[in-house]
Amino acid sequence: MTRAELCAKKNEALEAFASVGKVEYCEPYGNGHINDTFLVINESKKRYILQRINHQIFTRPDEIMENICAVTEFIRSKVAAVGGDAERCTLSVVKTADGESFYKDSIGSYWRLYDFTERTITKEKVTNIKEFCDCAEAFGNFQQQLSEFDASTLHEAIKDFHNTPVRFANLMKAIKKDPLGRVASVKPEIDFVLAREEFCKTLENARIAGTLPLRVTHNDTKLNNILFDESTDAPVCVIDLDTIMPGYSVNDFGDSIRFGANTAAEDETDLSKVSLDLELYHAYADGFMRGCGGKLTDTEIELLHVGAMMMTLECGIRFLTDYIEGDTYFRISRPSHNLDRCRTQFALVADMEAKLDEMKIK
Ligand code: ADP
Ligand code: GN1
Ligand code: MG
């Protein structure tokens, strides 16, 4: 879709959310890789977040919105019951004039609207240990808040989303197809993955053996998916709820480490800057376990470091697959962006392997 088309469609969508009234401002917002996000301001200066759901990736936006409505209502009632800030503790879905949680436009794109959570900021990079520890507690707490939510009622937003052996198999398929002839140029990266085929199975094997429980998980626990209070800096709520599904707690832990305890950005091209910050890692582990309220089993705690390596390797595999397939999944802003992201992930995996003993939670 061109920018002009997107613009026309967002106006059509905004009309469906009649309660917004006259719109004064609507411009792209945030740094997400998947959905199109806009900040909307109406004539009363009330702010909203409008998103076009990427339905190439989320093939059932109706199911995603059912998940999000159920989970946010559950969290809100839990927080209200203990006298907490029910308004800001989770996302608030704005309904269309027809009472729906999303709007399907005339060309079949899906749109949703949230109240903008005021007096909050998002962060792309960790600046101090306390902030990372707070983030850990927020994601741990999110899991705890949902511990009584019946996971079997959730739709599987993306099949096999964090099933690493399936991600491995998808890479093999992409290599075989090689639609753009890129495979020859990424041989070291492919060899890196092939050497870790057995490792990819670790968590799935633990689940099959019955030692790793399935929980309601967030599945995209990046720092920028938490809103922080702009004055106190305390976490206010967890956002980006598209990928809530049954999953492993260690993967929620791991994805945060991948993104936040890396001394470099996700797409850094100078690989000498990439490493695991062990101090951040352990601060996060402490905060996460505290946030989970003692609910993690011994096996989960023993596998936390595996989750960190797994999410980093898996994300690298996904970036590499997308590079080989022609950058059809993750939004890129330069031709080799996905390859750069992949190399950063693999450099981080290599550093984690060197620090394995120090990563184990004792
Ligand atoms: P993506 O899936 O593309 O990452 P997100 O749902 O994470 O999309 O939203 C992108 C950005 O928009 C977030 O990082 C955050 O800065 C901002 N954002 C999203 N929802 C809200 C909200 N309810 N209030 C304030 N900011 C928000
Ligand atoms: C995507 O949408 P965003 O940027 O929060 C992706 C995650 C990846 C992440 C890598 C639905 O998340 O799985 O870990 O990029 N989300 C989806 O930065 O695939
Ligand atoms: Mg996000």
mmCIF file of C-alpha atoms and ligand atoms in Angstrom:
data_model
loop_
_atom_site.group_PDB
_atom_site.id
_atom_site.type_symbol
_atom_site.label_atom_id
_atom_site.label_comp_id
_atom_site.label_asym_id
_atom_site.label_seq_id
_atom_site.Cartn_x
_atom_site.Cartn_y
_atom_site.Cartn_z
ATOM 1 C CA MET A 1 0.000 0.000 0.000
ATOM 2 C CA THR A 2 1.358 3.462 -0.883
ATOM 3 C CA ARG A 3 1.591 6.229 1.715
ATOM 4 C CA ALA A 4 -1.302 8.097 0.074
ATOM 5 C CA GLU A 5 -3.502 4.983 0.156
ATOM 6 C CA LEU A 6 -2.597 4.343 3.777
ATOM 7 C CA CYS A 7 -3.479 7.935 4.575
ATOM 8 C CA ALA A 8 -6.879 7.688 2.877
ATOM 9 C CA LYS A 9 -7.667 4.436 4.652
ATOM 10 C CA LYS A 10 -6.701 5.727 8.075
ATOM 11 C CA ASN A 11 -9.190 8.543 7.604
ATOM 12 C CA GLU A 12 -11.886 6.037 6.665
ATOM 13 C CA ALA A 13 -10.994 4.004 9.761
ATOM 14 C CA LEU A 14 -11.111 7.024 12.036
ATOM 15 C CA GLU A 15 -14.647 7.770 10.901
ATOM 16 C CA ALA A 16 -15.688 4.303 12.073
ATOM 17 C CA PHE A 17 -14.472 5.111 15.580
ATOM 18 C CA ALA A 18 -17.159 7.756 15.887
ATOM 19 C CA SER A 19 -16.472 8.613 19.544
ATOM 20 C CA VAL A 20 -13.175 10.239 18.494
ATOM 21 C CA GLY A 21 -15.018 13.080 16.770
ATOM 22 C CA LYS A 22 -13.090 15.609 14.706
ATOM 23 C CA VAL A 23 -9.440 14.641 14.208
ATOM 24 C CA GLU A 24 -6.810 17.376 14.330
ATOM 25 C CA TYR A 25 -3.666 15.270 14.002
ATOM 26 C CA CYS A 26 -2.843 11.767 12.787
ATOM 27 C CA GLU A 27 0.787 10.889 12.072
ATOM 28 C CA PRO A 28 3.014 7.766 12.159
ATOM 29 C CA TYR A 29 4.313 6.913 15.620
ATOM 30 C CA GLY A 30 6.767 4.508 17.325
ATOM 31 C CA ASN A 31 9.334 2.052 15.993
ATOM 32 C CA GLY A 32 7.445 -1.227 15.565
ATOM 33 C CA HIS A 33 8.523 -3.707 12.887
ATOM 34 C CA ILE A 34 5.082 -5.151 12.120
ATOM 35 C CA ASN A 35 1.983 -2.956 12.458
ATOM 36 C CA ASP A 36 1.429 0.633 11.248
ATOM 37 C CA THR A 37 1.005 2.861 14.266
ATOM 38 C CA PHE A 38 -0.366 6.440 14.326
ATOM 39 C CA LEU A 39 -0.787 9.010 17.036
ATOM 40 C CA VAL A 40 -4.225 10.618 16.778
ATOM 41 C CA ILE A 41 -5.351 13.833 18.495
ATOM 42 C CA ASN A 42 -8.923 15.052 18.335
ATOM 43 C CA GLU A 43 -10.205 18.586 18.695
ATOM 44 C CA SER A 44 -10.581 18.191 22.471
ATOM 45 C CA LYS A 45 -6.857 17.270 22.553
ATOM 46 C CA LYS A 46 -7.627 13.699 23.579
ATOM 47 C CA ARG A 47 -4.974 11.352 22.229
ATOM 48 C CA TYR A 48 -5.290 7.840 20.781
ATOM 49 C CA ILE A 49 -3.106 5.169 19.219
ATOM 50 C CA LEU A 50 -4.483 3.980 15.868
ATOM 51 C CA GLN A 51 -3.010 0.804 14.405
ATOM 52 C CA ARG A 52 -3.408 -0.995 11.128
ATOM 53 C CA ILE A 53 -2.953 -4.631 12.059
ATOM 54 C CA ASN A 54 -0.598 -6.420 9.694
ATOM 55 C CA HIS A 55 -2.958 -9.137 8.535
ATOM 56 C CA GLN A 56 -0.372 -10.819 6.327
ATOM 57 C CA ILE A 57 1.207 -11.784 9.642
ATOM 58 C CA PHE A 58 -1.797 -11.826 11.966
ATOM 59 C CA THR A 59 -4.104 -13.674 9.618
ATOM 60 C CA ARG A 60 -7.047 -13.561 12.051
ATOM 61 C CA PRO A 61 -7.195 -9.982 13.402
ATOM 62 C CA ASP A 62 -10.645 -10.749 14.836
ATOM 63 C CA GLU A 63 -9.110 -13.476 17.007
ATOM 64 C CA ILE A 64 -6.232 -11.211 18.033
ATOM 65 C CA MET A 65 -8.717 -8.585 19.179
ATOM 66 C CA GLU A 66 -10.729 -11.219 21.066
ATOM 67 C CA ASN A 67 -7.530 -12.210 22.897
ATOM 68 C CA ILE A 68 -6.655 -8.585 23.649
ATOM 69 C CA CYS A 69 -10.131 -7.667 24.914
ATOM 70 C CA ALA A 70 -10.270 -10.736 27.165
ATOM 71 C CA VAL A 71 -6.792 -10.242 28.605
ATOM 72 C CA THR A 72 -7.083 -6.492 29.173
ATOM 73 C CA GLU A 73 -10.487 -6.867 30.852
ATOM 74 C CA PHE A 74 -9.049 -9.595 33.085
ATOM 75 C CA ILE A 75 -6.047 -7.477 34.107
ATOM 76 C CA ARG A 76 -8.222 -4.416 34.674
ATOM 77 C CA SER A 77 -10.568 -6.297 37.003
ATOM 78 C CA LYS A 78 -7.608 -7.797 38.926
ATOM 79 C CA VAL A 79 -6.046 -4.383 39.423
ATOM 80 C CA ALA A 80 -9.366 -2.737 40.323
ATOM 81 C CA ALA A 81 -9.992 -5.449 42.920
ATOM 82 C CA VAL A 82 -6.880 -4.401 44.839
ATOM 83 C CA GLY A 83 -7.551 -0.669 44.423
ATOM 84 C CA GLY A 84 -4.854 -0.099 41.761
ATOM 85 C CA ASP A 85 -4.857 2.298 38.792
ATOM 86 C CA ALA A 86 -7.379 0.403 36.642
ATOM 87 C CA GLU A 87 -7.319 3.087 33.955
ATOM 88 C CA ARG A 88 -3.607 2.964 33.182
ATOM 89 C CA CYS A 89 -2.711 -0.643 34.125
ATOM 90 C CA THR A 90 -3.373 -2.070 30.664
ATOM 91 C CA LEU A 91 -4.432 -1.087 27.142
ATOM 92 C CA SER A 92 -7.912 0.278 26.682
ATOM 93 C CA VAL A 93 -9.620 -0.733 23.436
ATOM 94 C CA VAL A 94 -11.881 1.924 21.870
ATOM 95 C CA LYS A 95 -14.935 0.410 20.166
ATOM 96 C CA THR A 96 -16.310 1.413 16.758
ATOM 97 C CA ALA A 97 -19.760 2.972 16.407
ATOM 98 C CA ASP A 98 -20.989 -0.593 15.801
ATOM 99 C CA GLY A 99 -19.531 -1.766 19.094
ATOM 100 C CA GLU A 100 -16.716 -3.747 17.439
ATOM 101 C CA SER A 101 -13.131 -3.877 18.686
ATOM 102 C CA PHE A 102 -11.731 -3.332 15.179
ATOM 103 C CA TYR A 103 -12.751 -1.869 11.829
ATOM 104 C CA LYS A 104 -12.296 -3.621 8.491
ATOM 105 C CA ASP A 105 -11.879 -1.001 5.767
ATOM 106 C CA SER A 106 -13.065 -1.110 2.158
ATOM 107 C CA ILE A 107 -9.871 -2.819 0.962
ATOM 108 C CA GLY A 108 -9.818 -5.393 3.751
ATOM 109 C CA SER A 109 -7.274 -3.820 6.122
ATOM 110 C CA TYR A 110 -7.973 -4.105 9.840
ATOM 111 C CA TRP A 111 -7.732 -1.122 12.187
ATOM 112 C CA ARG A 112 -7.938 -0.783 15.957
ATOM 113 C CA LEU A 113 -7.838 2.140 18.318
ATOM 114 C CA TYR A 114 -6.514 2.417 21.877
ATOM 115 C CA ASP A 115 -6.747 5.286 24.324
ATOM 116 C CA PHE A 116 -3.313 6.888 24.505
ATOM 117 C CA THR A 117 -1.920 6.158 27.957
ATOM 118 C CA GLU A 118 -1.073 9.678 29.049
ATOM 119 C CA ARG A 119 2.045 10.815 30.904
ATOM 120 C CA THR A 120 4.003 7.801 29.725
ATOM 121 C CA ILE A 121 7.105 7.272 27.631
ATOM 122 C CA THR A 122 8.669 4.292 25.848
ATOM 123 C CA LYS A 123 12.373 3.517 25.753
ATOM 124 C CA GLU A 124 14.378 1.946 22.974
ATOM 125 C CA LYS A 125 17.553 1.410 24.987
ATOM 126 C CA VAL A 126 18.270 0.591 28.609
ATOM 127 C CA THR A 127 20.018 3.502 30.321
ATOM 128 C CA ASN A 128 20.383 2.158 33.848
ATOM 129 C CA ILE A 129 20.098 -1.062 35.796
ATOM 130 C CA LYS A 130 17.092 -0.061 37.877
ATOM 131 C CA GLU A 131 15.057 0.678 34.785
ATOM 132 C CA PHE A 132 15.808 -2.767 33.373
ATOM 133 C CA CYS A 133 14.988 -4.427 36.686
ATOM 134 C CA ASP A 134 11.666 -2.532 36.753
ATOM 135 C CA CYS A 135 10.953 -3.720 33.224
ATOM 136 C CA ALA A 136 11.641 -7.301 34.361
ATOM 137 C CA GLU A 137 9.288 -6.953 37.273
ATOM 138 C CA ALA A 138 6.594 -5.566 34.976
ATOM 139 C CA PHE A 139 6.810 -8.496 32.554
ATOM 140 C CA GLY A 140 7.010 -10.966 35.459
ATOM 141 C CA ASN A 141 4.032 -9.305 37.087
ATOM 142 C CA PHE A 142 2.124 -9.438 33.795
ATOM 143 C CA GLN A 143 2.576 -13.189 33.818
ATOM 144 C CA GLN A 144 1.535 -13.384 37.445
ATOM 145 C CA GLN A 145 -1.583 -11.255 36.800
ATOM 146 C CA LEU A 146 -2.611 -13.739 34.130
ATOM 147 C CA SER A 147 -1.721 -16.875 36.065
ATOM 148 C CA GLU A 148 -5.416 -17.588 36.725
ATOM 149 C CA PHE A 149 -6.476 -16.787 33.167
ATOM 150 C CA ASP A 150 -7.541 -19.930 31.295
ATOM 151 C CA ALA A 151 -4.867 -20.139 28.581
ATOM 152 C CA SER A 152 -6.930 -22.651 26.596
ATOM 153 C CA THR A 153 -9.455 -19.879 25.786
ATOM 154 C CA LEU A 154 -6.798 -17.886 23.891
ATOM 155 C CA HIS A 155 -6.432 -18.116 20.127
ATOM 156 C CA GLU A 156 -2.961 -19.012 18.834
ATOM 157 C CA ALA A 157 -2.152 -15.630 17.272
ATOM 158 C CA ILE A 158 0.674 -16.960 15.115
ATOM 159 C CA LYS A 159 1.125 -20.687 14.868
ATOM 160 C CA ASP A 160 4.426 -21.991 16.268
ATOM 161 C CA PHE A 161 5.522 -18.423 16.996
ATOM 162 C CA HIS A 162 8.297 -19.388 19.421
ATOM 163 C CA ASN A 163 8.696 -22.991 18.334
ATOM 164 C CA THR A 164 12.400 -22.860 17.547
ATOM 165 C CA PRO A 165 12.640 -26.239 15.734
ATOM 166 C CA VAL A 166 9.886 -25.012 13.388
ATOM 167 C CA ARG A 167 11.812 -21.739 12.848
ATOM 168 C CA PHE A 168 14.877 -23.872 12.057
ATOM 169 C CA ALA A 169 12.868 -25.919 9.542
ATOM 170 C CA ASN A 170 11.513 -22.740 7.943
ATOM 171 C CA LEU A 171 15.063 -21.500 7.436
ATOM 172 C CA MET A 172 15.967 -24.796 5.753
ATOM 173 C CA LYS A 173 12.982 -24.378 3.409
ATOM 174 C CA ALA A 174 14.033 -20.817 2.552
ATOM 175 C CA ILE A 175 17.600 -21.969 1.841
ATOM 176 C CA LYS A 176 16.280 -24.644 -0.506
ATOM 177 C CA LYS A 177 14.128 -22.135 -2.404
ATOM 178 C CA ASP A 178 16.667 -19.305 -2.385
ATOM 179 C CA PRO A 179 14.304 -16.996 -4.321
ATOM 180 C CA LEU A 180 16.772 -14.102 -4.648
ATOM 181 C CA GLY A 181 20.038 -16.017 -4.844
ATOM 182 C CA ARG A 182 21.122 -14.630 -1.476
ATOM 183 C CA VAL A 183 22.062 -17.966 0.090
ATOM 184 C CA ALA A 184 25.622 -18.009 -1.326
ATOM 185 C CA SER A 185 26.394 -14.759 0.508
ATOM 186 C CA VAL A 186 25.228 -15.949 3.952
ATOM 187 C CA LYS A 187 27.075 -19.242 4.299
ATOM 188 C CA PRO A 188 28.754 -18.389 7.660
ATOM 189 C CA GLU A 189 25.383 -17.442 9.142
ATOM 190 C CA ILE A 190 23.755 -20.667 7.871
ATOM 191 C CA ASP A 191 26.640 -22.737 9.281
ATOM 192 C CA PHE A 192 26.184 -20.966 12.626
ATOM 193 C CA VAL A 193 22.576 -22.182 12.761
ATOM 194 C CA LEU A 194 23.326 -25.711 11.530
ATOM 195 C CA ALA A 195 25.866 -26.167 14.329
ATOM 196 C CA ARG A 196 23.093 -25.441 16.855
ATOM 197 C CA GLU A 197 20.334 -27.677 15.495
ATOM 198 C CA GLU A 198 20.244 -29.847 18.643
ATOM 199 C CA PHE A 199 20.180 -26.821 20.950
ATOM 200 C CA CYS A 200 17.082 -25.537 19.100
ATOM 201 C CA LYS A 201 15.137 -28.536 20.446
ATOM 202 C CA THR A 202 15.972 -28.005 24.152
ATOM 203 C CA LEU A 203 12.762 -26.297 25.273
ATOM 204 C CA GLU A 204 10.406 -28.327 23.087
ATOM 205 C CA ASN A 205 12.000 -31.492 24.487
ATOM 206 C CA ALA A 206 11.483 -30.240 28.058
ATOM 207 C CA ARG A 207 7.811 -29.545 27.320
ATOM 208 C CA ILE A 208 7.339 -32.984 25.769
ATOM 209 C CA ALA A 209 9.021 -34.523 28.836
ATOM 210 C CA GLY A 210 6.495 -32.643 30.983
ATOM 211 C CA THR A 211 9.065 -30.561 32.874
ATOM 212 C CA LEU A 212 8.322 -27.161 31.295
ATOM 213 C CA PRO A 213 4.801 -25.767 31.884
ATOM 214 C CA LEU A 214 2.786 -23.792 29.340
ATOM 215 C CA ARG A 215 1.732 -20.392 30.681
ATOM 216 C CA VAL A 216 -0.002 -17.307 29.317
ATOM 217 C CA THR A 217 2.950 -15.427 27.858
ATOM 218 C CA HIS A 218 3.459 -12.105 26.102
ATOM 219 C CA ASN A 219 5.944 -13.318 23.481
ATOM 220 C CA ASP A 220 7.381 -9.939 22.521
ATOM 221 C CA THR A 221 8.918 -8.707 25.784
ATOM 222 C CA LYS A 222 11.041 -5.909 24.392
ATOM 223 C CA LEU A 223 11.759 -2.854 26.494
ATOM 224 C CA ASN A 224 9.776 -0.690 24.055
ATOM 225 C CA ASN A 225 6.650 -2.710 24.807
ATOM 226 C CA ILE A 226 6.428 -1.203 28.290
ATOM 227 C CA LEU A 227 5.052 2.236 29.025
ATOM 228 C CA PHE A 228 6.921 4.055 31.818
ATOM 229 C CA ASP A 229 5.517 6.921 33.865
ATOM 230 C CA GLU A 230 7.146 10.086 32.515
ATOM 231 C CA SER A 231 7.663 11.610 35.965
ATOM 232 C CA THR A 232 8.341 8.666 38.313
ATOM 233 C CA ASP A 233 9.885 6.387 35.654
ATOM 234 C CA ALA A 234 7.941 3.445 37.120
ATOM 235 C CA PRO A 235 6.476 0.920 34.645
ATOM 236 C CA VAL A 236 2.804 1.677 34.036
ATOM 237 C CA CYS A 237 1.708 -1.122 31.733
ATOM 238 C CA VAL A 238 2.708 -3.794 29.268
ATOM 239 C CA ILE A 239 1.570 -3.099 25.689
ATOM 240 C CA ASP A 240 1.798 -4.753 22.251
ATOM 241 C CA LEU A 241 -0.495 -7.615 23.178
ATOM 242 C CA ASP A 242 -0.900 -9.147 19.709
ATOM 243 C CA THR A 243 1.213 -12.183 20.493
ATOM 244 C CA ILE A 244 -0.278 -13.209 23.825
ATOM 245 C CA MET A 245 -0.511 -16.987 23.669
ATOM 246 C CA PRO A 246 0.248 -20.036 25.721
ATOM 247 C CA GLY A 247 4.053 -20.275 25.841
ATOM 248 C CA TYR A 248 7.131 -20.623 28.032
ATOM 249 C CA SER A 249 8.029 -18.162 30.776
ATOM 250 C CA VAL A 250 11.711 -18.627 29.921
ATOM 251 C CA ASN A 251 11.072 -17.273 26.425
ATOM 252 C CA ASP A 252 9.432 -14.133 27.806
ATOM 253 C CA PHE A 253 12.520 -13.763 29.988
ATOM 254 C CA GLY A 254 14.821 -14.512 27.069
ATOM 255 C CA ASP A 255 13.390 -12.010 24.597
ATOM 256 C CA SER A 256 13.920 -9.186 27.079
ATOM 257 C CA ILE A 257 17.534 -10.214 27.544
ATOM 258 C CA ARG A 258 18.078 -10.457 23.799
ATOM 259 C CA PHE A 259 16.903 -6.898 23.292
ATOM 260 C CA GLY A 260 17.775 -5.163 26.536
ATOM 261 C CA ALA A 261 20.949 -6.784 27.899
ATOM 262 C CA ASN A 262 22.770 -6.504 24.579
ATOM 263 C CA THR A 263 25.401 -3.762 24.839
ATOM 264 C CA ALA A 264 24.532 -2.821 21.241
ATOM 265 C CA ALA A 265 21.346 -2.103 19.300
ATOM 266 C CA GLU A 266 19.441 -4.917 17.608
ATOM 267 C CA ASP A 267 20.727 -3.807 14.207
ATOM 268 C CA GLU A 268 24.252 -2.648 15.125
ATOM 269 C CA THR A 269 26.676 -3.223 12.246
ATOM 270 C CA ASP A 270 29.852 -2.974 14.338
ATOM 271 C CA LEU A 271 29.775 -6.437 15.882
ATOM 272 C CA SER A 272 32.613 -5.607 18.267
ATOM 273 C CA LYS A 273 30.041 -3.575 20.202
ATOM 274 C CA VAL A 274 27.777 -6.597 20.721
ATOM 275 C CA SER A 275 27.953 -8.456 24.025
ATOM 276 C CA LEU A 276 25.812 -9.665 26.901
ATOM 277 C CA ASP A 277 25.909 -7.290 29.868
ATOM 278 C CA LEU A 278 25.962 -9.764 32.752
ATOM 279 C CA GLU A 279 25.071 -7.154 35.328
ATOM 280 C CA LEU A 280 21.926 -6.262 33.386
ATOM 281 C CA TYR A 281 21.225 -9.939 32.846
ATOM 282 C CA HIS A 282 21.228 -10.762 36.550
ATOM 283 C CA ALA A 283 19.327 -7.614 37.487
ATOM 284 C CA TYR A 284 16.649 -8.664 35.003
ATOM 285 C CA ALA A 285 16.569 -12.239 36.321
ATOM 286 C CA ASP A 286 16.065 -10.970 39.894
ATOM 287 C CA GLY A 287 13.301 -8.556 38.843
ATOM 288 C CA PHE A 288 11.559 -11.144 36.664
ATOM 289 C CA MET A 289 11.494 -13.785 39.406
ATOM 290 C CA ARG A 290 10.192 -11.197 41.872
ATOM 291 C CA GLY A 291 7.505 -10.083 39.397
ATOM 292 C CA CYS A 292 6.403 -13.688 38.864
ATOM 293 C CA GLY A 293 5.740 -13.803 42.603
ATOM 294 C CA GLY A 294 7.565 -17.068 43.278
ATOM 295 C CA LYS A 295 5.450 -18.897 40.686
ATOM 296 C CA LEU A 296 8.361 -20.161 38.553
ATOM 297 C CA THR A 297 9.205 -23.840 39.008
ATOM 298 C CA ASP A 298 12.771 -25.002 39.696
ATOM 299 C CA THR A 299 13.046 -26.228 36.101
ATOM 300 C CA GLU A 300 11.933 -22.861 34.754
ATOM 301 C CA ILE A 301 14.567 -21.112 36.854
ATOM 302 C CA GLU A 302 17.205 -23.607 35.707
ATOM 303 C CA LEU A 303 16.241 -22.940 32.084
ATOM 304 C CA LEU A 304 16.173 -19.125 32.205
ATOM 305 C CA HIS A 305 19.604 -18.829 30.588
ATOM 306 C CA VAL A 306 18.512 -21.302 27.893
ATOM 307 C CA GLY A 307 15.514 -19.047 27.187
ATOM 308 C CA ALA A 308 17.859 -16.101 26.685
ATOM 309 C CA MET A 309 20.037 -17.996 24.225
ATOM 310 C CA MET A 310 17.034 -19.559 22.517
ATOM 311 C CA MET A 311 15.239 -16.273 21.886
ATOM 312 C CA THR A 312 18.425 -14.667 20.572
ATOM 313 C CA LEU A 313 19.233 -17.572 18.268
ATOM 314 C CA GLU A 314 15.610 -17.889 17.143
ATOM 315 C CA CYS A 315 15.311 -14.194 16.394
ATOM 316 C CA GLY A 316 18.542 -14.366 14.378
ATOM 317 C CA ILE A 317 17.142 -17.358 12.476
ATOM 318 C CA ARG A 318 13.964 -15.391 11.743
ATOM 319 C CA PHE A 319 15.912 -12.345 10.489
ATOM 320 C CA LEU A 320 18.094 -14.606 8.317
ATOM 321 C CA THR A 321 15.069 -16.435 6.896
ATOM 322 C CA ASP A 322 13.438 -13.115 6.060
ATOM 323 C CA TYR A 323 16.628 -11.860 4.402
ATOM 324 C CA ILE A 324 16.804 -14.985 2.236
ATOM 325 C CA GLU A 325 13.096 -14.772 1.400
ATOM 326 C CA GLY A 326 13.405 -11.140 0.294
ATOM 327 C CA ASP A 327 12.477 -9.121 3.405
ATOM 328 C CA THR A 328 8.779 -9.845 3.345
ATOM 329 C CA TYR A 329 8.163 -10.000 7.109
ATOM 330 C CA PHE A 330 10.143 -7.465 9.164
ATOM 331 C CA ARG A 331 10.013 -3.831 8.121
ATOM 332 C CA ILE A 332 13.469 -2.745 6.912
ATOM 333 C CA SER A 333 15.037 0.655 6.355
ATOM 334 C CA ARG A 334 18.137 -0.426 4.406
ATOM 335 C CA PRO A 335 18.756 -3.326 1.989
ATOM 336 C CA SER A 336 20.830 -5.492 4.359
ATOM 337 C CA HIS A 337 18.872 -4.559 7.490
ATOM 338 C CA ASN A 338 17.664 -8.084 8.240
ATOM 339 C CA LEU A 339 21.115 -9.535 7.645
ATOM 340 C CA ASP A 340 22.634 -6.941 9.979
ATOM 341 C CA ARG A 341 20.026 -7.800 12.612
ATOM 342 C CA CYS A 342 20.765 -11.510 12.152
ATOM 343 C CA ARG A 343 24.517 -11.008 12.561
ATOM 344 C CA THR A 344 23.961 -9.005 15.731
ATOM 345 C CA GLN A 345 21.839 -11.797 17.196
ATOM 346 C CA PHE A 346 24.408 -14.464 16.322
ATOM 347 C CA ALA A 347 27.253 -12.378 17.785
ATOM 348 C CA LEU A 348 25.211 -12.126 20.970
ATOM 349 C CA VAL A 349 24.580 -15.902 21.010
ATOM 350 C CA ALA A 350 28.327 -16.495 20.652
ATOM 351 C CA ASP A 351 29.034 -14.163 23.561
ATOM 352 C CA MET A 352 26.370 -15.907 25.656
ATOM 353 C CA GLU A 353 27.959 -19.269 24.910
ATOM 354 C CA ALA A 354 31.256 -17.928 26.239
ATOM 355 C CA LYS A 355 29.482 -16.680 29.383
ATOM 356 C CA LEU A 356 27.245 -19.696 29.878
ATOM 357 C CA ASP A 357 28.414 -20.588 33.387
ATOM 358 C CA GLU A 358 27.997 -17.029 34.600
ATOM 359 C CA MET A 359 24.477 -16.899 33.145
ATOM 360 C CA LYS A 360 23.144 -19.842 35.135
ATOM 361 C CA ILE A 361 20.844 -18.784 37.948
ATOM 362 C CA LYS A 362 22.049 -20.460 41.139
HETATM 363 P P1 ADP B 1 4.399 -2.741 17.210
HETATM 364 O O1 ADP B 1 3.731 -4.084 17.257
HETATM 365 O O2 ADP B 1 4.496 -2.252 15.818
HETATM 366 O O3 ADP B 1 5.686 -2.736 17.974
HETATM 367 P P2 ADP B 1 3.148 -1.325 19.480
HETATM 368 O O4 ADP B 1 1.776 -1.762 19.861
HETATM 369 O O5 ADP B 1 4.269 -1.776 20.339
HETATM 370 O O6 ADP B 1 3.385 -1.714 17.925
HETATM 371 O O7 ADP B 1 3.139 0.263 19.407
HETATM 372 C C1 ADP B 1 4.232 0.999 18.883
HETATM 373 C C2 ADP B 1 4.580 2.138 19.823
HETATM 374 O O8 ADP B 1 3.433 2.992 20.026
HETATM 375 C C3 ADP B 1 4.980 1.690 21.237
HETATM 376 O O9 ADP B 1 6.344 1.354 21.343
HETATM 377 C C4 ADP B 1 4.607 2.925 22.059
HETATM 378 O O10 ADP B 1 5.629 3.911 21.954
HETATM 379 C C5 ADP B 1 3.379 3.481 21.352
HETATM 380 N N1 ADP B 1 2.122 3.052 21.990
HETATM 381 C C6 ADP B 1 1.389 1.952 21.706
HETATM 382 N N2 ADP B 1 0.281 1.888 22.434
HETATM 383 C C7 ADP B 1 0.276 2.982 23.231
HETATM 384 C C8 ADP B 1 -0.647 3.532 24.213
HETATM 385 N N3 ADP B 1 -1.786 2.927 24.509
HETATM 386 N N4 ADP B 1 -0.309 4.699 24.804
HETATM 387 C C9 ADP B 1 0.845 5.351 24.507
HETATM 388 N N5 ADP B 1 1.733 4.889 23.576
HETATM 389 C C10 ADP B 1 1.466 3.743 22.960
HETATM 390 C C1 GN1 B 2 8.687 -7.838 16.010
HETATM 391 O O1 GN1 B 2 6.441 -5.625 16.290
HETATM 392 P P1 GN1 B 2 7.670 -5.610 17.137
HETATM 393 O O2 GN1 B 2 8.733 -4.738 16.579
HETATM 394 O O3 GN1 B 2 7.354 -5.353 18.609
HETATM 395 C C2 GN1 B 2 8.313 -9.314 16.117
HETATM 396 C C3 GN1 B 2 9.012 -9.957 17.311
HETATM 397 C C4 GN1 B 2 10.517 -9.805 17.158
HETATM 398 C C5 GN1 B 2 10.844 -8.329 17.020
HETATM 399 C C6 GN1 B 2 12.309 -8.113 16.752
HETATM 400 C C7 GN1 B 2 4.741 -10.350 15.632
HETATM 401 O O4 GN1 B 2 8.202 -7.151 17.137
HETATM 402 O O5 GN1 B 2 8.698 -11.340 17.365
HETATM 403 O O6 GN1 B 2 11.193 -10.358 18.269
HETATM 404 O O7 GN1 B 2 10.099 -7.703 15.940
HETATM 405 N N1 GN1 B 2 6.865 -9.438 16.243
HETATM 406 C C8 GN1 B 2 6.204 -10.335 15.482
HETATM 407 O O8 GN1 B 2 12.633 -6.800 17.085
HETATM 408 O O9 GN1 B 2 6.758 -11.106 14.702
HETATM 409 MG MG MG B 3 6.011 -2.977 20.008
#
